[in-house]
């Protein structure tokens, strides 16, 4: 049922990508593209990652596109998006990238939804091979506080996940085994979040500043953040631009530029911003819904 719901959701998202015209241009020096799919999806779903891979290959002839499969099969890959410790997923991905001879000279990366923050962790933790541009498509860089519509509205798994998160997102057992708990960001319990979030609080330098993370992130050529203006899946949507609720309440939002993370520049984002390397894009539409034309006009320039 999970897969079916996810499939339906993705089918709706991706139908728009399949129509439209194609124009091509080629460049011998184009870097490979590495993609990381979102929750409920897999590396190779022909209606989502598969169709995007194909589109990119058509638009940029000769490009090597690697859509990450976390696990040994498409099914495992999908399940791991719900249940595999994110830090282990990131290590798994780093391993795949390091072993791939085609990526030796570097690559561009494009994450979809939660795959975006996972690829950011790859950039921060695994500088070799080097990531040039990181494109976050609807990622949740400050996490989520709510799952209003996790893929598939009637999906039982979403109800189950909500129940787990509400019963104690920061308990060791739930942190370890539920992916979404690892980027659950409860602004009413900021202390718990900072102390116990295994993944997000770490990569966002909430407990301490790891200079390596800062240095590695700052070596990106461009960090592109795409926000979906009518997103009904990510709560709060501001997280897609690295914003979040002000601590202590869950109503008033704070843009990245007003946050301590930025002002203290704990992650190098202010430095990237003043160097013109932080790019904020907005797309009309719901979560991950964009047209092929929009993709070509707005995202393709970063991967050519
Ligand atoms: C690569 O791109 C540059 C700039 O667009 C262009 O001048 C050059 O001809 C391209 N190389 C190939 C092999 O297409
Ligand atoms: C900082 O991050 C690097 C890369 O993941 C890691 O090897 C190192 O142990 C971290 N340092 C601390 C103090 O956590």
Tab-separated table of N, CA and C in Angstrom, residues 180-248:
chain	number	residue	atom	x	y	z
A	180	UNK	N	12.425	9.993	9.333
A	180	UNK	CA	11.805	11.304	9.475
A	180	UNK	C	12.035	11.895	10.869
A	181	UNK	N	12.253	11.023	11.870
A	181	UNK	CA	12.569	11.526	13.215
A	181	UNK	C	13.926	12.209	13.224
A	182	UNK	N	14.782	11.790	12.313
A	182	UNK	CA	16.134	12.350	12.300
A	182	UNK	C	16.195	13.743	11.685
A	183	UNK	N	15.111	14.150	11.049
A	183	UNK	CA	15.050	15.572	10.684
A	183	UNK	C	13.762	16.216	11.225
A	184	UNK	N	13.264	15.610	12.294
A	184	UNK	CA	12.134	16.206	13.023
A	184	UNK	C	12.680	17.351	13.865
A	185	UNK	N	12.088	18.527	13.718
A	185	UNK	CA	12.608	19.712	14.409
A	185	UNK	C	11.459	20.342	15.180
A	186	UNK	N	11.444	20.078	16.480
A	186	UNK	CA	10.356	20.551	17.333
A	186	UNK	C	10.766	21.880	17.962
A	187	UNK	N	10.192	22.994	17.489
A	187	UNK	CA	10.629	24.302	17.991
A	187	UNK	C	10.200	24.531	19.441
A	188	UNK	N	9.225	23.735	19.909
A	188	UNK	CA	8.771	23.869	21.303
A	188	UNK	C	9.708	23.118	22.248
A	189	UNK	N	10.516	22.255	21.680
A	189	UNK	CA	11.472	21.485	22.483
A	189	UNK	C	12.858	21.588	21.864
A	190	UNK	N	13.281	22.819	21.737
A	190	UNK	CA	14.540	23.100	21.061
A	190	UNK	C	15.722	22.379	21.722
A	191	UNK	N	15.685	22.306	23.048
A	191	UNK	CA	16.796	21.653	23.766
A	191	UNK	C	16.888	20.177	23.414
A	192	UNK	N	15.702	19.531	23.385
A	192	UNK	CA	15.687	18.106	23.041
A	192	UNK	C	16.195	17.896	21.624
A	193	UNK	N	15.717	18.759	20.738
A	193	UNK	CA	16.155	18.668	19.334
A	193	UNK	C	17.675	18.782	19.254
A	194	UNK	N	18.209	19.801	19.876
A	194	UNK	CA	19.659	20.019	19.764
A	194	UNK	C	20.454	18.867	20.364
A	195	UNK	N	19.906	18.330	21.441
A	195	UNK	CA	20.652	17.292	22.146
A	195	UNK	C	20.535	15.918	21.487
A	196	UNK	N	19.333	15.599	21.020
A	196	UNK	CA	19.100	14.201	20.625
A	196	UNK	C	18.909	13.947	19.132
A	197	UNK	N	18.747	14.981	18.331
A	197	UNK	CA	18.576	14.736	16.900
A	197	UNK	C	19.881	14.175	16.323
A	198	UNK	N	19.810	12.931	15.876
A	198	UNK	CA	21.027	12.240	15.455
A	198	UNK	C	21.609	12.804	14.164
A	199	UNK	N	20.742	13.278	13.316
A	199	UNK	CA	21.215	13.709	12.002
A	199	UNK	C	21.186	15.226	11.818
A	200	UNK	N	19.982	15.801	11.839
A	200	UNK	CA	19.861	17.205	11.437
A	200	UNK	C	20.625	18.159	12.362
A	201	UNK	N	20.499	17.947	13.670
A	201	UNK	CA	21.194	18.855	14.597
A	201	UNK	C	22.698	18.748	14.402
A	202	UNK	N	23.153	17.577	14.000
A	202	UNK	CA	24.586	17.429	13.733
A	202	UNK	C	24.999	18.206	12.488
A	203	UNK	N	24.327	17.956	11.371
A	203	UNK	CA	24.808	18.640	10.142
A	203	UNK	C	24.514	20.139	10.190
A	204	UNK	N	23.582	20.572	11.037
A	204	UNK	CA	23.319	22.005	11.164
A	204	UNK	C	24.124	22.649	12.286
A	205	UNK	N	25.100	21.941	12.793
A	205	UNK	CA	26.058	22.487	13.761
A	205	UNK	C	25.372	23.013	15.020
A	206	UNK	N	24.332	22.330	15.478
A	206	UNK	CA	23.581	22.801	16.643
A	206	UNK	C	24.305	22.501	17.948
A	207	UNK	N	25.046	21.387	17.969
A	207	UNK	CA	25.717	21.025	19.231
A	207	UNK	C	27.097	21.661	19.320
A	208	UNK	N	27.802	21.636	18.243
A	208	UNK	CA	29.159	22.184	18.211
A	208	UNK	C	29.432	22.573	16.772
A	209	UNK	N	30.486	23.305	16.568
A	209	UNK	CA	30.840	23.653	15.198
A	209	UNK	C	31.967	22.744	14.736
A	210	UNK	N	31.677	22.003	13.707
A	210	UNK	CA	32.698	21.180	13.084
A	210	UNK	C	33.251	21.986	11.906
A	211	UNK	N	34.461	22.446	12.047
A	211	UNK	CA	35.052	23.317	11.018
A	211	UNK	C	35.138	22.618	9.662
A	212	UNK	N	35.257	21.301	9.714
A	212	UNK	CA	35.318	20.541	8.460
A	212	UNK	C	34.009	20.695	7.677
A	213	UNK	N	32.892	20.628	8.386
A	213	UNK	CA	31.589	20.804	7.721
A	213	UNK	C	31.524	22.169	7.031
A	214	UNK	N	31.983	23.167	7.766
A	214	UNK	CA	31.935	24.536	7.278
A	214	UNK	C	32.800	24.683	6.026
A	215	UNK	N	33.995	24.210	6.158
A	215	UNK	CA	34.967	24.339	5.068
A	215	UNK	C	34.440	23.598	3.824
A	216	UNK	N	33.948	22.398	4.028
A	216	UNK	CA	33.473	21.613	2.890
A	216	UNK	C	32.258	22.250	2.224
A	217	UNK	N	31.326	22.735	3.026
A	217	UNK	CA	30.130	23.340	2.427
A	217	UNK	C	30.521	24.605	1.666
A	218	UNK	N	31.444	25.361	2.239
A	218	UNK	CA	31.865	26.610	1.606
A	218	UNK	C	32.626	26.381	0.309
A	219	UNK	N	33.058	25.150	0.082
A	219	UNK	CA	33.778	24.931	-1.172
A	219	UNK	C	32.839	24.600	-2.334
A	220	UNK	N	31.533	24.603	-2.075
A	220	UNK	CA	30.590	24.455	-3.192
A	220	UNK	C	30.717	25.663	-4.116
A	221	UNK	N	30.496	25.404	-5.389
A	221	UNK	CA	30.472	26.506	-6.349
A	221	UNK	C	29.127	27.239	-6.285
A	222	UNK	N	28.042	26.455	-6.203
A	222	UNK	CA	26.706	27.032	-6.025
A	222	UNK	C	25.886	26.086	-5.144
A	223	UNK	N	25.099	26.671	-4.264
A	223	UNK	CA	24.143	25.899	-3.468
A	223	UNK	C	22.772	26.493	-3.794
A	224	UNK	N	21.990	25.717	-4.525
A	224	UNK	CA	20.715	26.194	-5.049
A	224	UNK	C	19.574	25.606	-4.219
A	225	UNK	N	18.710	26.471	-3.723
A	225	UNK	CA	17.601	26.017	-2.870
A	225	UNK	C	16.279	26.324	-3.552
A	226	UNK	N	15.560	25.277	-3.915
A	226	UNK	CA	14.265	25.457	-4.576
A	226	UNK	C	13.138	25.287	-3.563
A	227	UNK	N	12.283	26.292	-3.501
A	227	UNK	CA	11.106	26.228	-2.621
A	227	UNK	C	9.849	26.157	-3.477
A	228	UNK	N	8.907	25.304	-3.071
A	228	UNK	CA	7.631	25.192	-3.784
A	228	UNK	C	6.588	26.042	-3.073
A	229	UNK	N	6.086	27.032	-3.791
A	229	UNK	CA	5.265	28.056	-3.137
A	229	UNK	C	3.937	27.516	-2.617
A	230	UNK	N	3.420	26.458	-3.233
A	230	UNK	CA	2.157	25.869	-2.744
A	230	UNK	C	2.401	24.483	-2.142
A	231	UNK	N	3.530	24.325	-1.519
A	231	UNK	CA	3.894	23.010	-0.980
A	231	UNK	C	2.963	22.609	0.165
A	232	UNK	N	2.324	21.457	0.021
A	232	UNK	CA	1.411	20.993	1.078
A	232	UNK	C	1.990	19.781	1.797
A	233	UNK	N	3.236	19.475	1.560
A	233	UNK	CA	3.862	18.306	2.181
A	233	UNK	C	4.868	18.718	3.262
A	234	UNK	N	5.612	19.773	2.989
A	234	UNK	CA	6.668	20.202	3.911
A	234	UNK	C	6.129	21.272	4.860
A	235	UNK	N	6.362	21.054	6.152
A	235	UNK	CA	5.838	21.960	7.166
A	235	UNK	C	6.946	22.313	8.161
A	236	UNK	N	7.407	23.550	8.234
A	236	UNK	CA	7.022	24.695	7.403
A	236	UNK	C	7.811	24.740	6.090
A	237	UNK	N	7.152	25.288	5.077
A	237	UNK	CA	7.757	25.334	3.747
A	237	UNK	C	9.066	26.136	3.748
A	238	UNK	N	9.143	27.106	4.661
A	238	UNK	CA	10.345	27.944	4.770
A	238	UNK	C	11.631	27.106	4.896
A	239	UNK	N	11.483	25.894	5.438
A	239	UNK	CA	12.621	24.995	5.609
A	239	UNK	C	13.329	24.713	4.273
A	240	UNK	N	12.592	24.850	3.183
A	240	UNK	CA	13.182	24.598	1.861
A	240	UNK	C	14.180	25.696	1.482
A	241	UNK	N	14.050	26.852	2.143
A	241	UNK	CA	15.030	27.936	1.979
A	241	UNK	C	15.863	28.099	3.256
A	242	UNK	N	15.894	27.053	4.054
A	242	UNK	CA	16.722	27.038	5.257
A	242	UNK	C	16.171	27.919	6.368
A	243	UNK	N	14.912	28.316	6.261
A	243	UNK	CA	14.285	29.071	7.346
A	243	UNK	C	13.563	28.109	8.265
A	244	UNK	N	13.034	28.629	9.379
A	244	UNK	CA	12.264	27.792	10.294
A	244	UNK	C	11.482	28.682	11.255
A	245	UNK	N	10.734	28.028	12.185
A	245	UNK	CA	10.075	28.791	13.234
A	245	UNK	C	11.132	29.399	14.142
A	246	UNK	N	10.809	30.582	14.685
A	246	UNK	CA	11.657	31.097	15.754
A	246	UNK	C	11.548	30.136	16.921
A	247	UNK	N	12.621	29.928	17.641
A	247	UNK	CA	12.587	28.945	18.736
A	247	UNK	C	11.508	29.285	19.774
A	248	UNK	N	10.917	28.244	20.342
A	248	UNK	CA	9.976	28.429	21.446
A	248	UNK	C	8.520	28.521	21.039
